[in-house]
mmCIF file with all atom_site columns, C-alpha atoms in Angstrom:
data_model
loop_
_atom_site.group_PDB
_atom_site.id
_atom_site.type_symbol
_atom_site.label_atom_id
_atom_site.label_alt_id
_atom_site.label_comp_id
_atom_site.label_asym_id
_atom_site.label_entity_id
_atom_site.label_seq_id
_atom_site.pdbx_PDB_ins_code
_atom_site.Cartn_x
_atom_site.Cartn_y
_atom_site.Cartn_z
_atom_site.occupancy
_atom_site.B_iso_or_equiv
_atom_site.pdbx_formal_charge
_atom_site.auth_seq_id
_atom_site.auth_comp_id
_atom_site.auth_asym_id
_atom_site.auth_atom_id
_atom_site.pdbx_PDB_model_num
ATOM 1   C CA . UNK A 1 1   ? 103.090 134.956 133.757 1.00 69.00 ? 91  UNK A CA 1
ATOM 2   C CA . UNK A 1 2   ? 106.382 136.778 133.662 1.00 74.00 ? 92  UNK A CA 1
ATOM 3   C CA . UNK A 1 3   ? 106.459 140.544 133.795 1.00 87.00 ? 93  UNK A CA 1
ATOM 4   C CA . UNK A 1 4   ? 109.190 143.129 133.298 1.00 93.00 ? 94  UNK A CA 1
ATOM 5   C CA . UNK A 1 5   ? 109.078 146.529 134.955 1.00 95.00 ? 95  UNK A CA 1
ATOM 6   C CA . UNK A 1 6   ? 111.184 149.496 133.962 1.00 96.00 ? 96  UNK A CA 1
ATOM 7   C CA . UNK A 1 7   ? 110.155 152.164 136.450 1.00 95.00 ? 97  UNK A CA 1
ATOM 8   C CA . UNK A 1 8   ? 111.670 155.135 134.618 1.00 95.00 ? 98  UNK A CA 1
ATOM 9   C CA . UNK A 1 9   ? 110.155 156.236 131.309 1.00 94.00 ? 99  UNK A CA 1
ATOM 10  C CA . UNK A 1 10  ? 112.741 158.994 130.964 1.00 96.00 ? 100 UNK A CA 1
ATOM 11  C CA . UNK A 1 11  ? 116.263 159.336 132.315 1.00 97.00 ? 101 UNK A CA 1
ATOM 12  C CA . UNK A 1 12  ? 118.488 162.300 131.689 1.00 97.00 ? 102 UNK A CA 1
ATOM 13  C CA . UNK A 1 13  ? 122.152 162.543 132.685 1.00 97.00 ? 103 UNK A CA 1
ATOM 14  C CA . UNK A 1 14  ? 125.155 164.631 131.763 1.00 97.00 ? 104 UNK A CA 1
ATOM 15  C CA . UNK A 1 15  ? 128.050 163.289 129.720 1.00 97.00 ? 105 UNK A CA 1
ATOM 16  C CA . UNK A 1 16  ? 130.569 161.601 131.974 1.00 97.00 ? 106 UNK A CA 1
ATOM 17  C CA . UNK A 1 17  ? 128.085 160.889 134.735 1.00 97.00 ? 107 UNK A CA 1
ATOM 18  C CA . UNK A 1 18  ? 127.225 157.351 135.825 1.00 97.00 ? 108 UNK A CA 1
ATOM 19  C CA . UNK A 1 19  ? 123.974 155.930 134.561 1.00 97.00 ? 109 UNK A CA 1
ATOM 20  C CA . UNK A 1 20  ? 121.763 153.135 135.829 1.00 97.00 ? 110 UNK A CA 1
ATOM 21  C CA . UNK A 1 21  ? 118.648 151.953 134.045 1.00 97.00 ? 111 UNK A CA 1
ATOM 22  C CA . UNK A 1 22  ? 116.472 149.880 136.312 1.00 97.00 ? 112 UNK A CA 1
ATOM 23  C CA . UNK A 1 23  ? 114.769 146.634 135.425 1.00 96.00 ? 113 UNK A CA 1
ATOM 24  C CA . UNK A 1 24  ? 112.808 144.338 137.703 1.00 95.00 ? 114 UNK A CA 1
ATOM 25  C CA . UNK A 1 25  ? 111.177 141.116 136.663 1.00 93.00 ? 115 UNK A CA 1
ATOM 26  C CA . UNK A 1 26  ? 108.656 138.737 138.120 1.00 89.00 ? 116 UNK A CA 1
ATOM 27  C CA . UNK A 1 27  ? 109.317 135.090 137.414 1.00 79.00 ? 117 UNK A CA 1
ATOM 28  C CA . UNK A 1 28  ? 110.133 132.379 139.890 1.00 70.00 ? 118 UNK A CA 1
ATOM 29  C CA . UNK A 1 29  ? 112.206 130.173 137.625 1.00 73.00 ? 119 UNK A CA 1
ATOM 30  C CA . UNK A 1 30  ? 115.555 130.734 135.930 1.00 75.00 ? 120 UNK A CA 1
ATOM 31  C CA . UNK A 1 31  ? 114.976 133.234 133.164 1.00 79.00 ? 121 UNK A CA 1
ATOM 32  C CA . UNK A 1 32  ? 117.268 134.553 130.511 1.00 85.00 ? 122 UNK A CA 1
ATOM 33  C CA . UNK A 1 33  ? 117.504 138.337 130.639 1.00 89.00 ? 123 UNK A CA 1
ATOM 34  C CA . UNK A 1 34  ? 118.419 140.745 127.901 1.00 92.00 ? 124 UNK A CA 1
ATOM 35  C CA . UNK A 1 35  ? 118.863 144.425 127.293 1.00 95.00 ? 125 UNK A CA 1
ATOM 36  C CA . UNK A 1 36  ? 117.862 145.679 123.847 1.00 95.00 ? 126 UNK A CA 1
ATOM 37  C CA . UNK A 1 37  ? 118.591 149.183 122.567 1.00 96.00 ? 127 UNK A CA 1
ATOM 38  C CA . UNK A 1 38  ? 117.044 151.284 119.837 1.00 94.00 ? 128 UNK A CA 1
ATOM 39  C CA . UNK A 1 39  ? 119.029 154.283 118.632 1.00 95.00 ? 129 UNK A CA 1
ATOM 40  C CA . UNK A 1 40  ? 117.266 157.035 116.730 1.00 93.00 ? 130 UNK A CA 1
ATOM 41  C CA . UNK A 1 41  ? 116.107 155.817 113.300 1.00 90.00 ? 131 UNK A CA 1
ATOM 42  C CA . UNK A 1 42  ? 117.685 152.399 113.803 1.00 92.00 ? 132 UNK A CA 1
ATOM 43  C CA . UNK A 1 43  ? 116.177 149.019 114.451 1.00 92.00 ? 133 UNK A CA 1
ATOM 44  C CA . UNK A 1 44  ? 115.952 147.336 117.808 1.00 93.00 ? 134 UNK A CA 1
ATOM 45  C CA . UNK A 1 45  ? 119.159 145.458 118.550 1.00 93.00 ? 135 UNK A CA 1
ATOM 46  C CA . UNK A 1 46  ? 120.609 143.376 121.324 1.00 92.00 ? 136 UNK A CA 1
ATOM 47  C CA . UNK A 1 47  ? 122.884 145.245 123.706 1.00 94.00 ? 137 UNK A CA 1
ATOM 48  C CA . UNK A 1 48  ? 123.768 142.470 126.101 1.00 91.00 ? 138 UNK A CA 1
ATOM 49  C CA . UNK A 1 49  ? 122.440 139.349 127.747 1.00 88.00 ? 139 UNK A CA 1
ATOM 50  C CA . UNK A 1 50  ? 123.077 138.106 131.230 1.00 84.00 ? 140 UNK A CA 1
ATOM 51  C CA . UNK A 1 51  ? 124.290 134.667 130.188 1.00 76.00 ? 141 UNK A CA 1
ATOM 52  C CA . UNK A 1 52  ? 127.295 136.216 128.452 1.00 77.00 ? 142 UNK A CA 1
ATOM 53  C CA . UNK A 1 53  ? 128.422 138.280 131.429 1.00 74.00 ? 143 UNK A CA 1
ATOM 54  C CA . UNK A 1 54  ? 129.988 140.684 128.977 1.00 79.00 ? 144 UNK A CA 1
ATOM 55  C CA . UNK A 1 55  ? 130.473 144.422 128.792 1.00 81.00 ? 145 UNK A CA 1
ATOM 56  C CA . UNK A 1 56  ? 129.209 146.038 125.616 1.00 85.00 ? 146 UNK A CA 1
ATOM 57  C CA . UNK A 1 57  ? 129.934 149.711 124.869 1.00 91.00 ? 147 UNK A CA 1
ATOM 58  C CA . UNK A 1 58  ? 130.894 150.064 128.524 1.00 91.00 ? 148 UNK A CA 1
ATOM 59  C CA . UNK A 1 59  ? 127.545 148.777 129.762 1.00 94.00 ? 149 UNK A CA 1
ATOM 60  C CA . UNK A 1 60  ? 127.185 145.922 132.224 1.00 93.00 ? 150 UNK A CA 1
ATOM 61  C CA . UNK A 1 61  ? 124.184 144.297 133.842 1.00 93.00 ? 151 UNK A CA 1
ATOM 62  C CA . UNK A 1 62  ? 124.143 141.956 136.799 1.00 86.00 ? 152 UNK A CA 1
ATOM 63  C CA . UNK A 1 63  ? 121.346 139.553 137.512 1.00 87.00 ? 153 UNK A CA 1
ATOM 64  C CA . UNK A 1 64  ? 120.259 139.754 141.146 1.00 88.00 ? 154 UNK A CA 1
ATOM 65  C CA . UNK A 1 65  ? 117.920 136.841 141.746 1.00 84.00 ? 155 UNK A CA 1
ATOM 66  C CA . UNK A 1 66  ? 117.220 137.910 145.316 1.00 87.00 ? 156 UNK A CA 1
ATOM 67  C CA . UNK A 1 67  ? 115.931 141.288 144.211 1.00 88.00 ? 157 UNK A CA 1
ATOM 68  C CA . UNK A 1 68  ? 114.743 139.973 140.814 1.00 90.00 ? 158 UNK A CA 1
ATOM 69  C CA . UNK A 1 69  ? 116.573 142.811 139.138 1.00 92.00 ? 159 UNK A CA 1
ATOM 70  C CA . UNK A 1 70  ? 118.757 143.213 136.076 1.00 94.00 ? 160 UNK A CA 1
ATOM 71  C CA . UNK A 1 71  ? 119.816 146.832 136.143 1.00 96.00 ? 161 UNK A CA 1
ATOM 72  C CA . UNK A 1 72  ? 121.932 148.238 133.311 1.00 96.00 ? 162 UNK A CA 1
ATOM 73  C CA . UNK A 1 73  ? 124.901 150.359 134.336 1.00 95.00 ? 163 UNK A CA 1
ATOM 74  C CA . UNK A 1 74  ? 127.616 152.434 132.785 1.00 96.00 ? 164 UNK A CA 1
ATOM 75  C CA . UNK A 1 75  ? 130.146 154.400 134.830 1.00 96.00 ? 165 UNK A CA 1
ATOM 76  C CA . UNK A 1 76  ? 130.623 157.263 132.356 1.00 96.00 ? 166 UNK A CA 1
ATOM 77  C CA . UNK A 1 77  ? 127.778 158.033 129.981 1.00 97.00 ? 167 UNK A CA 1
ATOM 78  C CA . UNK A 1 78  ? 128.476 159.295 126.463 1.00 97.00 ? 168 UNK A CA 1
ATOM 79  C CA . UNK A 1 79  ? 126.225 161.361 124.203 1.00 97.00 ? 169 UNK A CA 1
ATOM 80  C CA . UNK A 1 80  ? 126.011 158.464 121.745 1.00 96.00 ? 170 UNK A CA 1
ATOM 81  C CA . UNK A 1 81  ? 124.384 156.370 124.473 1.00 97.00 ? 171 UNK A CA 1
ATOM 82  C CA . UNK A 1 82  ? 121.200 158.391 124.056 1.00 97.00 ? 172 UNK A CA 1
ATOM 83  C CA . UNK A 1 83  ? 118.584 155.864 122.984 1.00 97.00 ? 173 UNK A CA 1
ATOM 84  C CA . UNK A 1 84  ? 115.582 153.823 124.054 1.00 96.00 ? 174 UNK A CA 1
ATOM 85  C CA . UNK A 1 85  ? 116.513 150.869 126.239 1.00 97.00 ? 175 UNK A CA 1
ATOM 86  C CA . UNK A 1 86  ? 114.323 147.817 126.758 1.00 96.00 ? 176 UNK A CA 1
ATOM 87  C CA . UNK A 1 87  ? 114.784 145.092 129.311 1.00 96.00 ? 177 UNK A CA 1
ATOM 88  C CA . UNK A 1 88  ? 113.425 141.712 128.224 1.00 93.00 ? 178 UNK A CA 1
ATOM 89  C CA . UNK A 1 89  ? 113.005 138.239 129.699 1.00 90.00 ? 179 UNK A CA 1
ATOM 90  C CA . UNK A 1 90  ? 112.764 134.815 128.183 1.00 85.00 ? 180 UNK A CA 1
ATOM 91  C CA . UNK A 1 91  ? 111.876 131.620 129.934 1.00 76.00 ? 181 UNK A CA 1
ATOM 92  C CA . UNK A 1 92  ? 112.019 127.996 128.958 1.00 69.00 ? 182 UNK A CA 1
ATOM 93  C CA . UNK A 1 93  ? 108.705 126.450 127.992 1.00 67.00 ? 183 UNK A CA 1
ATOM 94  C CA . UNK A 1 94  ? 107.290 129.662 126.582 1.00 65.00 ? 184 UNK A CA 1
ATOM 95  C CA . UNK A 1 95  ? 108.472 129.040 123.034 1.00 60.00 ? 185 UNK A CA 1
ATOM 96  C CA . UNK A 1 96  ? 111.218 131.419 124.071 1.00 74.00 ? 186 UNK A CA 1
ATOM 97  C CA . UNK A 1 97  ? 109.298 134.550 123.235 1.00 80.00 ? 187 UNK A CA 1
ATOM 98  C CA . UNK A 1 98  ? 110.608 137.752 124.729 1.00 86.00 ? 188 UNK A CA 1
ATOM 99  C CA . UNK A 1 99  ? 108.566 139.698 127.244 1.00 89.00 ? 189 UNK A CA 1
ATOM 100 C CA . UNK A 1 100 ? 109.599 143.325 127.190 1.00 92.00 ? 190 UNK A CA 1
ATOM 101 C CA . UNK A 1 101 ? 109.417 146.192 129.617 1.00 93.00 ? 191 UNK A CA 1
ATOM 102 C CA . UNK A 1 102 ? 107.989 149.480 128.394 1.00 93.00 ? 192 UNK A CA 1
ATOM 103 C CA . UNK A 1 103 ? 111.411 150.971 127.920 1.00 94.00 ? 193 UNK A CA 1
ATOM 104 C CA . UNK A 1 104 ? 113.469 153.859 129.276 1.00 96.00 ? 194 UNK A CA 1
ATOM 105 C CA . UNK A 1 105 ? 114.468 156.776 127.083 1.00 96.00 ? 195 UNK A CA 1
ATOM 106 C CA . UNK A 1 106 ? 117.980 157.777 128.042 1.00 98.00 ? 196 UNK A CA 1
ATOM 107 C CA . UNK A 1 107 ? 119.213 161.228 127.126 1.00 98.00 ? 197 UNK A CA 1
ATOM 108 C CA . UNK A 1 108 ? 122.856 162.091 127.692 1.00 97.00 ? 198 UNK A CA 1
ATOM 109 C CA . UNK A 1 109 ? 123.367 165.830 127.663 1.00 96.00 ? 199 UNK A CA 1
ATOM 110 C CA . UNK A 1 110 ? 126.670 167.471 126.671 1.00 94.00 ? 200 UNK A CA 1
ATOM 111 C CA . UNK B 2 1   ? 124.724 139.528 105.365 1.00 56.00 ? 252 UNK B CA 1
ATOM 112 C CA . UNK B 2 2   ? 121.216 140.871 105.021 1.00 79.00 ? 253 UNK B CA 1
ATOM 113 C CA . UNK B 2 3   ? 119.223 141.305 108.163 1.00 93.00 ? 254 UNK B CA 1
ATOM 114 C CA . UNK B 2 4   ? 115.504 140.867 108.722 1.00 96.00 ? 255 UNK B CA 1
ATOM 115 C CA . UNK B 2 5   ? 113.506 142.931 106.279 1.00 96.00 ? 256 UNK B CA 1
ATOM 116 C CA . UNK B 2 6   ? 109.903 144.053 106.493 1.00 97.00 ? 257 UNK B CA 1
ATOM 117 C CA . UNK B 2 7   ? 107.512 145.669 104.072 1.00 96.00 ? 258 UNK B CA 1
ATOM 118 C CA . UNK B 2 8   ? 105.906 148.055 103.764 1.00 97.00 ? 259 UNK B CA 1
ATOM 119 C CA . UNK B 2 9   ? 107.769 150.386 106.085 1.00 96.00 ? 260 UNK B CA 1
ATOM 120 C CA . UNK B 2 10  ? 104.649 152.490 106.530 1.00 97.00 ? 261 UNK B CA 1
ATOM 121 C CA . UNK B 2 11  ? 101.002 151.742 105.889 1.00 97.00 ? 262 UNK B CA 1
ATOM 122 C CA . UNK B 2 12  ? 98.024  154.036 106.241 1.00 97.00 ? 263 UNK B CA 1
ATOM 123 C CA . UNK B 2 13  ? 94.624  152.435 105.900 1.00 97.00 ? 264 UNK B CA 1
ATOM 124 C CA . UNK B 2 14  ? 91.015  153.156 106.608 1.00 97.00 ? 265 UNK B CA 1
ATOM 125 C CA . UNK B 2 15  ? 89.105  151.521 109.402 1.00 96.00 ? 266 UNK B CA 1
ATOM 126 C CA . UNK B 2 16  ? 87.514  148.304 108.202 1.00 97.00 ? 267 UNK B CA 1
ATOM 127 C CA . UNK B 2 17  ? 90.048  147.528 105.497 1.00 97.00 ? 268 UNK B CA 1
ATOM 128 C CA . UNK B 2 18  ? 92.338  144.489 105.533 1.00 98.00 ? 269 UNK B CA 1
ATOM 129 C CA . UNK B 2 19  ? 96.127  144.866 105.605 1.00 98.00 ? 270 UNK B CA 1
ATOM 130 C CA . UNK B 2 20  ? 98.958  142.447 104.982 1.00 98.00 ? 271 UNK B CA 1
ATOM 131 C CA . UNK B 2 21  ? 102.431 142.902 106.439 1.00 98.00 ? 272 UNK B CA 1
ATOM 132 C CA . UNK B 2 22  ? 105.445 140.984 105.227 1.00 97.00 ? 273 UNK B CA 1
ATOM 133 C CA . UNK B 2 23  ? 108.592 139.737 106.934 1.00 97.00 ? 274 UNK B CA 1
ATOM 134 C CA . UNK B 2 24  ? 111.702 138.211 105.378 1.00 96.00 ? 275 UNK B CA 1
ATOM 135 C CA . UNK B 2 25  ? 113.813 136.589 108.102 1.00 95.00 ? 276 UNK B CA 1
ATOM 136 C CA . UNK B 2 26  ? 117.550 136.076 108.019 1.00 95.00 ? 277 UNK B CA 1
ATOM 137 C CA . UNK B 2 27  ? 118.341 133.195 105.697 1.00 92.00 ? 278 UNK B CA 1
ATOM 138 C CA . UNK B 2 28  ? 118.667 129.928 107.613 1.00 91.00 ? 279 UNK B CA 1
ATOM 139 C CA . UNK B 2 29  ? 116.780 131.130 110.673 1.00 92.00 ? 280 UNK B CA 1
ATOM 140 C CA . UNK B 2 30  ? 114.030 128.669 111.510 1.00 91.00 ? 281 UNK B CA 1
ATOM 141 C CA . UNK B 2 31  ? 112.429 130.706 114.302 1.00 92.00 ? 282 UNK B CA 1
ATOM 142 C CA . UNK B 2 32  ? 110.329 133.754 113.460 1.00 95.00 ? 283 UNK B CA 1
ATOM 143 C CA . UNK B 2 33  ? 108.428 136.049 115.806 1.00 95.00 ? 284 UNK B CA 1
ATOM 144 C CA . UNK B 2 34  ? 105.925 138.873 115.356 1.00 96.00 ? 285 UNK B CA 1
ATOM 145 C CA . UNK B 2 35  ? 105.590 141.592 117.980 1.00 96.00 ? 286 UNK B CA 1
ATOM 146 C CA . UNK B 2 36  ? 103.471 144.720 118.203 1.00 96.00 ? 287 UNK B CA 1
ATOM 147 C CA . UNK B 2 37  ? 104.457 148.004 119.812 1.00 93.00 ? 288 UNK B CA 1
ATOM 148 C CA . UNK B 2 38  ? 101.734 150.509 120.492 1.00 92.00 ? 289 UNK B CA 1
ATOM 149 C CA . UNK B 2 39  ? 102.644 154.083 121.331 1.00 87.00 ? 290 UNK B CA 1
ATOM 150 C CA . UNK B 2 40  ? 104.259 154.356 124.755 1.00 81.00 ? 291 UNK B CA 1
ATOM 151 C CA . UNK B 2 41  ? 104.127 150.620 125.337 1.00 84.00 ? 292 UNK B CA 1
ATOM 152 C CA . UNK B 2 42  ? 106.639 147.820 125.314 1.00 84.00 ? 293 UNK B CA 1
ATOM 153 C CA . UNK B 2 43  ? 106.671 145.172 122.647 1.00 91.00 ? 294 UNK B CA 1
ATOM 154 C CA . UNK B 2 44  ? 103.858 142.619 122.850 1.00 92.00 ? 295 UNK B CA 1
ATOM 155 C CA . UNK B 2 45  ? 104.365 139.119 121.516 1.00 92.00 ? 296 UNK B CA 1
ATOM 156 C CA . UNK B 2 46  ? 101.892 138.118 118.811 1.00 95.00 ? 297 UNK B CA 1
ATOM 157 C CA . UNK B 2 47  ? 102.921 134.831 117.189 1.00 94.00 ? 298 UNK B CA 1
ATOM 158 C CA . UNK B 2 48  ? 105.881 132.460 116.860 1.00 92.00 ? 299 UNK B CA 1
ATOM 159 C CA . UNK B 2 49  ? 106.858 130.058 114.078 1.00 92.00 ? 300 UNK B CA 1
ATOM 160 C CA . UNK B 2 50  ? 109.473 127.348 114.468 1.00 89.00 ? 301 UNK B CA 1
ATOM 161 C CA . UNK B 2 51  ? 110.214 125.099 111.520 1.00 84.00 ? 302 UNK B CA 1
ATOM 162 C CA . UNK B 2 52  ? 107.331 122.789 110.737 1.00 83.00 ? 303 UNK B CA 1
ATOM 163 C CA . UNK B 2 53  ? 105.851 122.909 114.242 1.00 85.00 ? 304 UNK B CA 1
ATOM 164 C CA . UNK B 2 54  ? 102.424 124.357 114.864 1.00 87.00 ? 305 UNK B CA 1
ATOM 165 C CA . UNK B 2 55  ? 102.772 128.100 115.461 1.00 89.00 ? 306 UNK B CA 1
ATOM 166 C CA . UNK B 2 56  ? 102.276 129.602 118.902 1.00 90.00 ? 307 UNK B CA 1
ATOM 167 C CA . UNK B 2 57  ? 99.390  132.005 118.332 1.00 91.00 ? 308 UNK B CA 1
ATOM 168 C CA . UNK B 2 58  ? 98.837  132.771 121.995 1.00 89.00 ? 309 UNK B CA 1
ATOM 169 C CA . UNK B 2 59  ? 99.601  136.480 121.607 1.00 91.00 ? 310 UNK B CA 1
ATOM 170 C CA . UNK B 2 60  ? 97.189  137.288 118.798 1.00 94.00 ? 311 UNK B CA 1
ATOM 171 C CA . UNK B 2 61  ? 94.745  139.828 120.252 1.00 93.00 ? 312 UNK B CA 1
ATOM 172 C CA . UNK B 2 62  ? 91.682  138.791 118.251 1.00 93.00 ? 313 UNK B CA 1
ATOM 173 C CA . UNK B 2 63  ? 90.527  136.523 115.439 1.00 95.00 ? 314 UNK B CA 1
ATOM 174 C CA . UNK B 2 64  ? 90.998  139.432 113.053 1.00 97.00 ? 315 UNK B CA 1
ATOM 175 C CA . UNK B 2 65  ? 94.718  138.732 113.267 1.00 97.00 ? 316 UNK B CA 1
ATOM 176 C CA . UNK B 2 66  ? 96.323  135.823 111.460 1.00 96.00 ? 317 UNK B CA 1
ATOM 177 C CA . UNK B 2 67  ? 99.768  134.933 110.199 1.00 95.00 ? 318 UNK B CA 1
ATOM 178 C CA . UNK B 2 68  ? 101.301 132.459 107.835 1.00 94.00 ? 319 UNK B CA 1
ATOM 179 C CA . UNK B 2 69  ? 104.799 131.344 107.069 1.00 94.00 ? 320 UNK B CA 1
ATOM 180 C CA . UNK B 2 70  ? 105.987 129.655 103.924 1.00 84.00 ? 321 UNK B CA 1
ATOM 181 C CA . UNK B 2 71  ? 108.402 126.934 104.959 1.00 80.00 ? 322 UNK B CA 1
ATOM 182 C CA . UNK B 2 72  ? 111.269 128.597 106.756 1.00 79.00 ? 323 UNK B CA 1
ATOM 183 C CA . UNK B 2 73  ? 111.151 131.836 104.835 1.00 88.00 ? 324 UNK B CA 1
ATOM 184 C CA . UNK B 2 74  ? 108.694 134.655 104.338 1.00 94.00 ? 325 UNK B CA 1
ATOM 185 C CA . UNK B 2 75  ? 105.910 135.349 106.808 1.00 96.00 ? 326 UNK B CA 1
ATOM 186 C CA . UNK B 2 76  ? 102.832 137.503 106.385 1.00 97.00 ? 327 UNK B CA 1
ATOM 187 C CA . UNK B 2 77  ? 100.735 138.989 109.166 1.00 97.00 ? 328 UNK B CA 1
ATOM 188 C CA . UNK B 2 78  ? 97.185  139.811 108.109 1.00 97.00 ? 329 UNK B CA 1
ATOM 189 C CA . UNK B 2 79  ? 94.832  142.074 109.990 1.00 97.00 ? 330 UNK B CA 1
ATOM 190 C CA . UNK B 2 80  ? 91.230  141.946 108.807 1.00 97.00 ? 331 UNK B CA 1
ATOM 191 C CA . UNK B 2 81  ? 88.695  144.723 109.302 1.00 97.00 ? 332 UNK B CA 1
ATOM 192 C CA . UNK B 2 82  ? 91.282  146.999 110.873 1.00 97.00 ? 333 UNK B CA 1
ATOM 193 C CA . UNK B 2 83  ? 90.369  149.101 113.873 1.00 97.00 ? 334 UNK B CA 1
ATOM 194 C CA . UNK B 2 84  ? 92.003  152.285 115.136 1.00 96.00 ? 335 UNK B CA 1
ATOM 195 C CA . UNK B 2 85  ? 93.460  150.420 118.107 1.00 95.00 ? 336 UNK B CA 1
ATOM 196 C CA . UNK B 2 86  ? 95.445  148.301 115.646 1.00 96.00 ? 337 UNK B CA 1
ATOM 197 C CA . UNK B 2 87  ? 97.628  151.341 114.948 1.00 97.00 ? 338 UNK B CA 1
ATOM 198 C CA . UNK B 2 88  ? 101.119 150.364 116.048 1.00 97.00 ? 339 UNK B CA 1
ATOM 199 C CA . UNK B 2 89  ? 104.560 149.382 114.862 1.00 96.00 ? 340 UNK B CA 1
ATOM 200 C CA . UNK B 2 90  ? 104.631 145.709 113.916 1.00 98.00 ? 341 UNK B CA 1
ATOM 201 C CA . UNK B 2 91  ? 108.049 144.140 114.379 1.00 97.00 ? 342 UNK B CA 1
ATOM 202 C CA . UNK B 2 92  ? 109.311 140.856 113.067 1.00 97.00 ? 343 UNK B CA 1
ATOM 203 C CA . UNK B 2 93  ? 112.304 139.024 114.507 1.00 95.00 ? 344 UNK B CA 1
ATOM 204 C CA . UNK B 2 94  ? 114.133 135.828 113.663 1.00 94.00 ? 345 UNK B CA 1
ATOM 205 C CA . UNK B 2 95  ? 116.655 133.612 115.398 1.00 92.00 ? 346 UNK B CA 1
ATOM 206 C CA . UNK B 2 96  ? 118.597 130.515 114.318 1.00 91.00 ? 347 UNK B CA 1
ATOM 207 C CA . UNK B 2 97  ? 116.452 127.882 116.004 1.00 84.00 ? 348 UNK B CA 1
ATOM 208 C CA . UNK B 2 98  ? 114.416 129.506 118.756 1.00 80.00 ? 349 UNK B CA 1
ATOM 209 C CA . UNK B 2 99  ? 116.683 128.502 121.623 1.00 79.00 ? 350 UNK B CA 1
ATOM 210 C CA . UNK B 2 100 ? 116.468 130.016 125.078 1.00 76.00 ? 351 UNK B CA 1
ATOM 211 C CA . UNK B 2 101 ? 119.801 131.784 124.903 1.00 77.00 ? 352 UNK B CA 1
ATOM 212 C CA . UNK B 2 102 ? 119.586 132.881 121.290 1.00 83.00 ? 353 UNK B CA 1
ATOM 213 C CA . UNK B 2 103 ? 119.551 136.476 120.216 1.00 87.00 ? 354 UNK B CA 1
ATOM 214 C CA . UNK B 2 104 ? 116.495 137.573 118.292 1.00 91.00 ? 355 UNK B CA 1
ATOM 215 C CA . UNK B 2 105 ? 117.294 139.830 115.342 1.00 94.00 ? 356 UNK B CA 1
ATOM 216 C CA . UNK B 2 106 ? 114.689 142.452 114.614 1.00 95.00 ? 357 UNK B CA 1
ATOM 217 C CA . UNK B 2 107 ? 113.521 144.009 111.400 1.00 96.00 ? 358 UNK B CA 1
ATOM 218 C CA . UNK B 2 108 ? 112.901 147.743 110.991 1.00 95.00 ? 359 UNK B CA 1
ATOM 219 C CA . UNK B 2 109 ? 109.172 147.356 111.575 1.00 96.00 ? 360 UNK B CA 1
ATOM 220 C CA . UNK B 2 110 ? 106.032 148.354 109.735 1.00 97.00 ? 361 UNK B CA 1
ATOM 221 C CA . UNK B 2 111 ? 104.304 151.432 111.077 1.00 97.00 ? 362 UNK B CA 1
ATOM 222 C CA . UNK B 2 112 ? 100.549 150.953 110.664 1.00 98.00 ? 363 UNK B CA 1
ATOM 223 C CA . UNK B 2 113 ? 98.116  153.830 111.009 1.00 97.00 ? 364 UNK B CA 1
ATOM 224 C CA . UNK B 2 114 ? 94.401  153.107 110.892 1.00 97.00 ? 365 UNK B CA 1
ATOM 225 C CA . UNK B 2 115 ? 92.301  156.202 110.251 1.00 95.00 ? 366 UNK B CA 1
#
């Protein structure tokens, strides 16, 4: 079965500093990977997905199949980036349900 | 347009009572998912509906849990004889057709507390 590991429960950085939220997955096939974000008092929403190779709100994530990682990065963190971030994986043949990591709470200090 | 809605937003119940949670997916979305998030944990998949296909119930933790969906609209998740370990946020999500690359859109969740 696939598994997603987010090793950091909490991550605290200062405004303007680079940030990297780690995500490792275990699945031997070709998964689809996603980052979801939940801001305070808001619903869970998609931040980005690897298939799109896009940058959203300055965040990027590169799939590294060799290291089975999908780390989320932003060069200059902003206070409004403070939120809970979840890495998630989907694979074909699983009815496309998402398997989530336990999440990382990012706090960006002024 | 309107997103996924869930009701109630909060529910407090006594151990042993039955509860029913409701989800209204985005109109036109044929795929509907239920997840559970216990405190400090990631989201756990519970059940998946896709059109008229048999639902994938592989994530339901016990036979006290059941879910129904009326056509391609409303879904209800029922928990019978609730236990304290059922306390969690129950999230519903929908997507256009359940495809691998599709985004799942989440509702605000129902926070269930079993006393």
